[in-house]
PDB file of N, CA and C in Angstrom:
ATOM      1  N   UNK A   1       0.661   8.283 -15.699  1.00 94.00           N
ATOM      2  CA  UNK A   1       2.090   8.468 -15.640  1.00 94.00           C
ATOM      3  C   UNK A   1       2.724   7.153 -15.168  1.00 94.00           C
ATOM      4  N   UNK A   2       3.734   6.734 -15.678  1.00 95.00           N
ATOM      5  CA  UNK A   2       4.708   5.536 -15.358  1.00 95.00           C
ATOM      6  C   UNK A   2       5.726   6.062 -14.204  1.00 95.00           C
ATOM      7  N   UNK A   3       5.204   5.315 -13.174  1.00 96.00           N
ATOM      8  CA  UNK A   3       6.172   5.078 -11.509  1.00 96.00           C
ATOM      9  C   UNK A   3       6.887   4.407 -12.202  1.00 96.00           C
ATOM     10  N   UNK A   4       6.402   2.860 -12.373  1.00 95.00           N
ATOM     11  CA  UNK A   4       7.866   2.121 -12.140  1.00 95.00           C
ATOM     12  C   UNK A   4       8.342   1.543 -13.811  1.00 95.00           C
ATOM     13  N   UNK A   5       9.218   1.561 -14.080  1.00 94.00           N
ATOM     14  CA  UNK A   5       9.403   1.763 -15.658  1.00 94.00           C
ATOM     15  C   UNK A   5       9.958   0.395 -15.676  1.00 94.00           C
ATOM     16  N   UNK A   6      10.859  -0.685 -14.663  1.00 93.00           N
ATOM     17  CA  UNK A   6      11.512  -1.972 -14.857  1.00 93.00           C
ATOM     18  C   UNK A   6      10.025  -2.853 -15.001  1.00 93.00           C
ATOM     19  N   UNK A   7       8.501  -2.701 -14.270  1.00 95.00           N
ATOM     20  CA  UNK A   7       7.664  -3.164 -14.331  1.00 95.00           C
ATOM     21  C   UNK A   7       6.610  -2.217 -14.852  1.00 95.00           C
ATOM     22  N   UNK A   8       6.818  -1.504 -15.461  1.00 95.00           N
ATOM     23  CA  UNK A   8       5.525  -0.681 -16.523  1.00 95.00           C
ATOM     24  C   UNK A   8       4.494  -0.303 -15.290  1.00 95.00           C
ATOM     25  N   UNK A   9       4.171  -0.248 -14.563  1.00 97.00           N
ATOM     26  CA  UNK A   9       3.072   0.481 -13.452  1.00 97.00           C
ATOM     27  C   UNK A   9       2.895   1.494 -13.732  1.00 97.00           C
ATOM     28  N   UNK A  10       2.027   2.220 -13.783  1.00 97.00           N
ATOM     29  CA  UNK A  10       1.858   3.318 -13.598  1.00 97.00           C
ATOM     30  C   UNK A  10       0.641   4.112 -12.370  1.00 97.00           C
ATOM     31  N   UNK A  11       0.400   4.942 -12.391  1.00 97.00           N
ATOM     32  CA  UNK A  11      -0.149   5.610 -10.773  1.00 97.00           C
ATOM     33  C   UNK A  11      -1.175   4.952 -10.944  1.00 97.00           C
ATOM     34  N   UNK A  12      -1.881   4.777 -12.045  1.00 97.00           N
ATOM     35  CA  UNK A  12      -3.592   4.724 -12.275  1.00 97.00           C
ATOM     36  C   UNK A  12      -3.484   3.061 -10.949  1.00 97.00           C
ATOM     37  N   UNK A  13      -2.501   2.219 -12.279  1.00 97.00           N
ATOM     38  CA  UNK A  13      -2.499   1.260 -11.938  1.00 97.00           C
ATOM     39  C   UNK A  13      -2.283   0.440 -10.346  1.00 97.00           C
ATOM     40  N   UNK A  14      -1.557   1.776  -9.766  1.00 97.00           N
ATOM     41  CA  UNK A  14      -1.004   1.401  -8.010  1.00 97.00           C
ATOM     42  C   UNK A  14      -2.544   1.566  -7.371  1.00 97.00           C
ATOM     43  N   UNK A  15      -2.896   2.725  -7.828  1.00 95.00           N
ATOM     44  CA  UNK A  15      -4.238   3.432  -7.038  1.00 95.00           C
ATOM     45  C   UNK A  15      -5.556   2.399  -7.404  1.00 95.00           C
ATOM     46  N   UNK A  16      -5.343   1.555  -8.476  1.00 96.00           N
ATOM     47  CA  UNK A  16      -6.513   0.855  -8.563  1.00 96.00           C
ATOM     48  C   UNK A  16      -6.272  -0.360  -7.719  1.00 96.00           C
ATOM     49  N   UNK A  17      -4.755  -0.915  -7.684  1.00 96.00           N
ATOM     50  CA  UNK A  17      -4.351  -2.215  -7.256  1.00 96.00           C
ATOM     51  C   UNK A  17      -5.165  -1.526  -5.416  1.00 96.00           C
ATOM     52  N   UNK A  18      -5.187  -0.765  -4.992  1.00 95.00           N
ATOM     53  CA  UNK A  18      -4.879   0.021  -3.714  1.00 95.00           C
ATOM     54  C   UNK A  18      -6.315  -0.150  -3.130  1.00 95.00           C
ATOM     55  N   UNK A  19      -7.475   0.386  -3.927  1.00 94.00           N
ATOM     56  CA  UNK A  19      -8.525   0.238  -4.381  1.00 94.00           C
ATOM     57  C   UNK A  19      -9.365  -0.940  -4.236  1.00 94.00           C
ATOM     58  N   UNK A  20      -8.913  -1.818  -4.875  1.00 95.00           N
ATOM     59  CA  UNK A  20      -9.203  -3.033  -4.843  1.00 95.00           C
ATOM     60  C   UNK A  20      -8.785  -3.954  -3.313  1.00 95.00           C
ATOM     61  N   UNK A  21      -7.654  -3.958  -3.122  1.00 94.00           N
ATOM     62  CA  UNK A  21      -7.246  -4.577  -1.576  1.00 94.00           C
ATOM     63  C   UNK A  21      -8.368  -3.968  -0.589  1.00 94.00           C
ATOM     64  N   UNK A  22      -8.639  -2.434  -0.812  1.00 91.00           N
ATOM     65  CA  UNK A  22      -9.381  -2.079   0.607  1.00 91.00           C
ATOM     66  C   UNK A  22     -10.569  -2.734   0.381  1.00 91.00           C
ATOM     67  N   UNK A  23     -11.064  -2.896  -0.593  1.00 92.00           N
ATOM     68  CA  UNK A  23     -12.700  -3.259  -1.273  1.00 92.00           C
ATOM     69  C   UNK A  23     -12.660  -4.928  -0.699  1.00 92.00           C
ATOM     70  N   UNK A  24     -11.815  -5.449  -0.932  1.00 93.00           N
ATOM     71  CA  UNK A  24     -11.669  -6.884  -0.496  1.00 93.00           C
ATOM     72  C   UNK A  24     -11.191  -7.005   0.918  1.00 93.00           C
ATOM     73  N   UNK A  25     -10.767  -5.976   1.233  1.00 91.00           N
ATOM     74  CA  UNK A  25     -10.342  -6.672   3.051  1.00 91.00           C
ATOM     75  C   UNK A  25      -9.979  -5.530   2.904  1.00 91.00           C
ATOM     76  N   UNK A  26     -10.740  -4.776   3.846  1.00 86.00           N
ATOM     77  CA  UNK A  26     -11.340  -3.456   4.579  1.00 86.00           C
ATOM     78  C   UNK A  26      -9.627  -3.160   5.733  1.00 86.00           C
ATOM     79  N   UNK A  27      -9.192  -4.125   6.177  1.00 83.00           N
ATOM     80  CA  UNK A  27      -8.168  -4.317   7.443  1.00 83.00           C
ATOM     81  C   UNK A  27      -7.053  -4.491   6.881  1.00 83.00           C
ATOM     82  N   UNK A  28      -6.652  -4.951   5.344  1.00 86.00           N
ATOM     83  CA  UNK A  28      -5.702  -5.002   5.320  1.00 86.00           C
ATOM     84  C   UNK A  28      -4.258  -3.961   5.170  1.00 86.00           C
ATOM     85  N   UNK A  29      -3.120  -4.246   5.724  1.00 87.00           N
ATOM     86  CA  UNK A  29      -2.188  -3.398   5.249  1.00 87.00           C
ATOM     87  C   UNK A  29      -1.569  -3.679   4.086  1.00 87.00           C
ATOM     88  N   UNK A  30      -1.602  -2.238   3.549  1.00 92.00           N
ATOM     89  CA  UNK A  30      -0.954  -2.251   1.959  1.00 92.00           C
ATOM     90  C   UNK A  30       0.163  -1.648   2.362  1.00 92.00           C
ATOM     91  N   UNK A  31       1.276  -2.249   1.386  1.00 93.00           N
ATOM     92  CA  UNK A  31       2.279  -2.440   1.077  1.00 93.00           C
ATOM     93  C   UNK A  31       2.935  -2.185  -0.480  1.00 93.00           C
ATOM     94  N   UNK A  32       3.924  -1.743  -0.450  1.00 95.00           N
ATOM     95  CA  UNK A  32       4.437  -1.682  -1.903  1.00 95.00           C
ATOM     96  C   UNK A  32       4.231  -3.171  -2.788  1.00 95.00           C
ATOM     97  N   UNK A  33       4.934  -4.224  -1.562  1.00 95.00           N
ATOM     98  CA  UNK A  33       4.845  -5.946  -2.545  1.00 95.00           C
ATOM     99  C   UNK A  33       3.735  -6.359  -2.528  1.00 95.00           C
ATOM    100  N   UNK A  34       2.729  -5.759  -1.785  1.00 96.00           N
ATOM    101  CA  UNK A  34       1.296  -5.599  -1.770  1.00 96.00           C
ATOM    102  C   UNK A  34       0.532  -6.057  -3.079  1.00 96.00           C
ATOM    103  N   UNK A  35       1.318  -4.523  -3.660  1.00 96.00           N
ATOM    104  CA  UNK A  35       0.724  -3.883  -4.648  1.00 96.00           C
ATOM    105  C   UNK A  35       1.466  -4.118  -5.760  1.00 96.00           C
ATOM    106  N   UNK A  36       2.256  -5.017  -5.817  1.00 97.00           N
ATOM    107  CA  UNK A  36       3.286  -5.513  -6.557  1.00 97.00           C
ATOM    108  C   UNK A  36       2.765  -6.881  -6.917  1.00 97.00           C
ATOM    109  N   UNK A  37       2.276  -7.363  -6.255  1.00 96.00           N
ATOM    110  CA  UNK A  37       1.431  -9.127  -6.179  1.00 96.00           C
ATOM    111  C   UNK A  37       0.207  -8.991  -6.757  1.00 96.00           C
ATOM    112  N   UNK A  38      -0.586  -7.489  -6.338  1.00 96.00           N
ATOM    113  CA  UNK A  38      -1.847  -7.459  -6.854  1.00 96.00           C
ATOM    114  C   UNK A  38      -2.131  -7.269  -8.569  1.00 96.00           C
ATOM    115  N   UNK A  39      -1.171  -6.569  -8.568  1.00 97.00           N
ATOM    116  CA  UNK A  39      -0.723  -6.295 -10.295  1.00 97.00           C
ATOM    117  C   UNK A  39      -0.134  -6.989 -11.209  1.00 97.00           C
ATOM    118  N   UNK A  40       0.175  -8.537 -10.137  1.00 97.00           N
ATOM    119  CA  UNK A  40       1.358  -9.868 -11.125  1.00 97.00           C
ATOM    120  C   UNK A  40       2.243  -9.378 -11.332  1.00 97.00           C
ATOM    121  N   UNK A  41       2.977  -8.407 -10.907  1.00 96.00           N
ATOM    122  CA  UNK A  41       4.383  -7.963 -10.927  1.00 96.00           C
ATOM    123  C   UNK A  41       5.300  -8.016  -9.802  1.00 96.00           C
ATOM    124  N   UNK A  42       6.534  -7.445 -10.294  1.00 93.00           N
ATOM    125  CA  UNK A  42       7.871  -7.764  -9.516  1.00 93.00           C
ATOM    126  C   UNK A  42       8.406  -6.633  -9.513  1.00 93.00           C
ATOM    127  N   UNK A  43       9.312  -5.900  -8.129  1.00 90.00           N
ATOM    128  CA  UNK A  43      10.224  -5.078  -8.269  1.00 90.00           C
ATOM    129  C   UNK A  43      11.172  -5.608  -9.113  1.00 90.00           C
ATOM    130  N   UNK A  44      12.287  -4.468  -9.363  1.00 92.00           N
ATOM    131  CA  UNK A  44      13.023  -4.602 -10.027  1.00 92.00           C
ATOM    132  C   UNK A  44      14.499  -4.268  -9.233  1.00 92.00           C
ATOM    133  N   UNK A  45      14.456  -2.751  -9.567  1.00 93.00           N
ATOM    134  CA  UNK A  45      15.530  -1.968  -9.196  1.00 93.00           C
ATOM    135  C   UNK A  45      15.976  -1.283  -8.184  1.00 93.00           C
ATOM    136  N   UNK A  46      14.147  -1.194  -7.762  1.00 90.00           N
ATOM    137  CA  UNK A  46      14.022  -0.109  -6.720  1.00 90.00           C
ATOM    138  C   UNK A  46      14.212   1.641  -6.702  1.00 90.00           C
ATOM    139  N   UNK A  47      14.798   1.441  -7.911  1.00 94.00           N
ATOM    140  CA  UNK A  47      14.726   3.436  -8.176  1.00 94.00           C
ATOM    141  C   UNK A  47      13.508   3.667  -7.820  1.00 94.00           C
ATOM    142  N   UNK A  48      12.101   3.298  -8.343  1.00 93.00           N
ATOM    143  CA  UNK A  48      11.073   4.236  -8.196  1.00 93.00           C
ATOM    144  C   UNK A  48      10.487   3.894  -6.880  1.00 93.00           C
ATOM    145  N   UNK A  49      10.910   3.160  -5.918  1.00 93.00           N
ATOM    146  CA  UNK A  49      10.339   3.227  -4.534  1.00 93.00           C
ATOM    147  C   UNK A  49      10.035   4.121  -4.203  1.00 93.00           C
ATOM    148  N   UNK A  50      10.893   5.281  -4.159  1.00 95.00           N
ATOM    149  CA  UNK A  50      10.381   6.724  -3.665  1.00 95.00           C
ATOM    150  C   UNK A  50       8.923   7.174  -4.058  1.00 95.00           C
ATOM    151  N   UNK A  51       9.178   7.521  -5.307  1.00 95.00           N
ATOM    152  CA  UNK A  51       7.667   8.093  -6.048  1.00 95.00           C
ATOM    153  C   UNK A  51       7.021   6.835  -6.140  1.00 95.00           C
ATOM    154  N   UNK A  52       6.936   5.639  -6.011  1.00 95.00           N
ATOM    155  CA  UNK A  52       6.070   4.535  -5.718  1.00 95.00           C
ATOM    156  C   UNK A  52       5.055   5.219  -4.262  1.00 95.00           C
ATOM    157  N   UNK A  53       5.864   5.444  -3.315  1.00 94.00           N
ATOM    158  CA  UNK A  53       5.567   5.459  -2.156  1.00 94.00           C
ATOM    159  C   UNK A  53       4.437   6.927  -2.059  1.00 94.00           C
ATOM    160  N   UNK A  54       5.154   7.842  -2.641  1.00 94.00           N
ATOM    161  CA  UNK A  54       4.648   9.216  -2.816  1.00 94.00           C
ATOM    162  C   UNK A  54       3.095   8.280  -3.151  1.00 94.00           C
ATOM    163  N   UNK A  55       3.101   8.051  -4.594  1.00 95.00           N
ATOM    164  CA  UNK A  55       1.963   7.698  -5.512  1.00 95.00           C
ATOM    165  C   UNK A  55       0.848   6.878  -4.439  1.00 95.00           C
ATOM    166  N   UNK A  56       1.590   5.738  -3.546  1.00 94.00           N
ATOM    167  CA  UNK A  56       0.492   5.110  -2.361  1.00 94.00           C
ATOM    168  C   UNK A  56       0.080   5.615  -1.770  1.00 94.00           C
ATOM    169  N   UNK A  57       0.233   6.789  -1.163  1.00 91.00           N
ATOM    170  CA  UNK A  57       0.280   7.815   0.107  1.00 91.00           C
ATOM    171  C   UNK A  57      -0.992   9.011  -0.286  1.00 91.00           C
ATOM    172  N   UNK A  58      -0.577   8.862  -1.587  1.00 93.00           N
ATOM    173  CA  UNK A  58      -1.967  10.389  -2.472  1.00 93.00           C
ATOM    174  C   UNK A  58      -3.177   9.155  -2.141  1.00 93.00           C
ATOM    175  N   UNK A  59      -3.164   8.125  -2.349  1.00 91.00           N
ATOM    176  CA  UNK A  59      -4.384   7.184  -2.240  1.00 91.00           C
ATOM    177  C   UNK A  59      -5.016   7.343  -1.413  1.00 91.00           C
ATOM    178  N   UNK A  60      -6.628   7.815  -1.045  1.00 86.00           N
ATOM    179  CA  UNK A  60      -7.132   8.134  -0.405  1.00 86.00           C
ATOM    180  C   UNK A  60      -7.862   6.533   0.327  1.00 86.00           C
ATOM    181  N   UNK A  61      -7.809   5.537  -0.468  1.00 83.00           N
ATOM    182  CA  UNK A  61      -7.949   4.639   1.017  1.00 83.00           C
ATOM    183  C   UNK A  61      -6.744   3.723   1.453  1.00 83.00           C
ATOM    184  N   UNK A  62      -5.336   4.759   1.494  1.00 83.00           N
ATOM    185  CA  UNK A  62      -3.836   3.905   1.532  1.00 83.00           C
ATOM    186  C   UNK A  62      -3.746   3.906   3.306  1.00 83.00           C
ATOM    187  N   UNK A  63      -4.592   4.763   3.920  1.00 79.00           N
ATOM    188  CA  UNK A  63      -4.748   4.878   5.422  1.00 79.00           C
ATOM    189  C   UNK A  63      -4.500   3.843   6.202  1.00 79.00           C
ATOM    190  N   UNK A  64      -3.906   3.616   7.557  1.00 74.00           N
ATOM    191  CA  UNK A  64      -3.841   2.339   8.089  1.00 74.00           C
ATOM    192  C   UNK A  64      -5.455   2.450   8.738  1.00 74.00           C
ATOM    193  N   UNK A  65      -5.594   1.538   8.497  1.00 73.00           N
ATOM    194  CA  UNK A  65      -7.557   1.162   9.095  1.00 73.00           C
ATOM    195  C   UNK A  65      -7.612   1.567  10.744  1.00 73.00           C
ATOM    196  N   UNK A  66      -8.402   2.300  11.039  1.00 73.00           N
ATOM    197  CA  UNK A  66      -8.383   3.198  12.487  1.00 73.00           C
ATOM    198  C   UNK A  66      -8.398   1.920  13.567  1.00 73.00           C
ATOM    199  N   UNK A  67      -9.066   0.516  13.459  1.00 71.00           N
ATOM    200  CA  UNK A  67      -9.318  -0.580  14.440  1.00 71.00           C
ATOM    201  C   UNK A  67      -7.592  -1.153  14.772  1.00 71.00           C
ATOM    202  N   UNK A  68      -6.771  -0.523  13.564  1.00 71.00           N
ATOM    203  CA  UNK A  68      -5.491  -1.354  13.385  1.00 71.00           C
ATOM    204  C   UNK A  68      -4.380   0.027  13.946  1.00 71.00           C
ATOM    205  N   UNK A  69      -4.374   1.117  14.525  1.00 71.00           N
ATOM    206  CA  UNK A  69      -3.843   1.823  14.428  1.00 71.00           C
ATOM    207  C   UNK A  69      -3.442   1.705  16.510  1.00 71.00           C
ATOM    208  N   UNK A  70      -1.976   2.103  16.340  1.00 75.00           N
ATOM    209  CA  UNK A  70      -1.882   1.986  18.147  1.00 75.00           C
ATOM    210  C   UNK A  70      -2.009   0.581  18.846  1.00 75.00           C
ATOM    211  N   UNK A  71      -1.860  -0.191  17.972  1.00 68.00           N
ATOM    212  CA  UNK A  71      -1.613  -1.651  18.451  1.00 68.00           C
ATOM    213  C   UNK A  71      -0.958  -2.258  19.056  1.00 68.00           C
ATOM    214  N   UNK A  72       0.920  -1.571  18.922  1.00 71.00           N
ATOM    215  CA  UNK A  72       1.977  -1.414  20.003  1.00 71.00           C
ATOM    216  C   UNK A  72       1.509  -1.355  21.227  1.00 71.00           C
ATOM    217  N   UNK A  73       0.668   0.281  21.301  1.00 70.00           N
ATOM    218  CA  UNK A  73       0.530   0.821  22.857  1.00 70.00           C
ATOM    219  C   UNK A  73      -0.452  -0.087  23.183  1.00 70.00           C
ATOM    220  N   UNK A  74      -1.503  -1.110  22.854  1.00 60.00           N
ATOM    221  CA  UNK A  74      -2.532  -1.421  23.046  1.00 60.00           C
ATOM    222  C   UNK A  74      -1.603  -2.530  24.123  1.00 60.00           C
ATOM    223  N   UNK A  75      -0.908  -3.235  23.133  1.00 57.00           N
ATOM    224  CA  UNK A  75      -0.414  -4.571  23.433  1.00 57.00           C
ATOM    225  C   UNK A  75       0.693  -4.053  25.215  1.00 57.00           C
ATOM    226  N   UNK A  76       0.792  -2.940  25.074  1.00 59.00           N
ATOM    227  CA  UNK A  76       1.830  -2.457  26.226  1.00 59.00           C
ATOM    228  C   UNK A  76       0.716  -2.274  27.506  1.00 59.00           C
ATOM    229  N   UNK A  77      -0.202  -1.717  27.331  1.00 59.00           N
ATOM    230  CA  UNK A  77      -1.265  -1.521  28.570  1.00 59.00           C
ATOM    231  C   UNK A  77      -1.494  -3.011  28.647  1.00 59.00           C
ATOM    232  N   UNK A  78      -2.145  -4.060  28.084  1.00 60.00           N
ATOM    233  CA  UNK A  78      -2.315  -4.664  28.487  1.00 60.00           C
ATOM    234  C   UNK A  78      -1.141  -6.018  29.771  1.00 60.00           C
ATOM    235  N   UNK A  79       0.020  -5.275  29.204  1.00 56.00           N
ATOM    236  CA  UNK A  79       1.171  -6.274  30.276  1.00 56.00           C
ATOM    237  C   UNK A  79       0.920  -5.571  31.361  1.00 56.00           C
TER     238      UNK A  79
END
């Protein structure tokens, strides 16, 4: 199915871009321009941000990485 129609994406294509980042760097945070860079593409319009976002979120490794999670509070105990 086509998310973003100004840049032709479609889900397969977010979930593989998604896929690929975790496979290459286990830590990193994904991002929509993330996944926008990984694919050689560009927003456009921004209509499909929404269901962009939906579509990242079904991704089962779109998770923030558990070592990276609570980093705020981390950084607060330590003052």
């Amino acid at each position: 199915m086509i998310v973003c129609h100004c840049a032709s994406i479609s889900d397969r294509e977010i979930h593989a871009a998604i896929d690929w980042m975790r496979a290459s760097d286990p830590d990193t945070i994904v991002t929509p321009g993330k996944v926008y860079r990984a694919l050689g593409k560009r927003p456009d319009c921004g209509g499909c941000l929404p269901h962009f976002l939906d579509t990242m979120e079904a991704n089962d490794s779109f998770a923030v990485p558990r070592q990276l999670r609570n980093l705020r509070n981390r950084k607060k105990d330590k003052a």
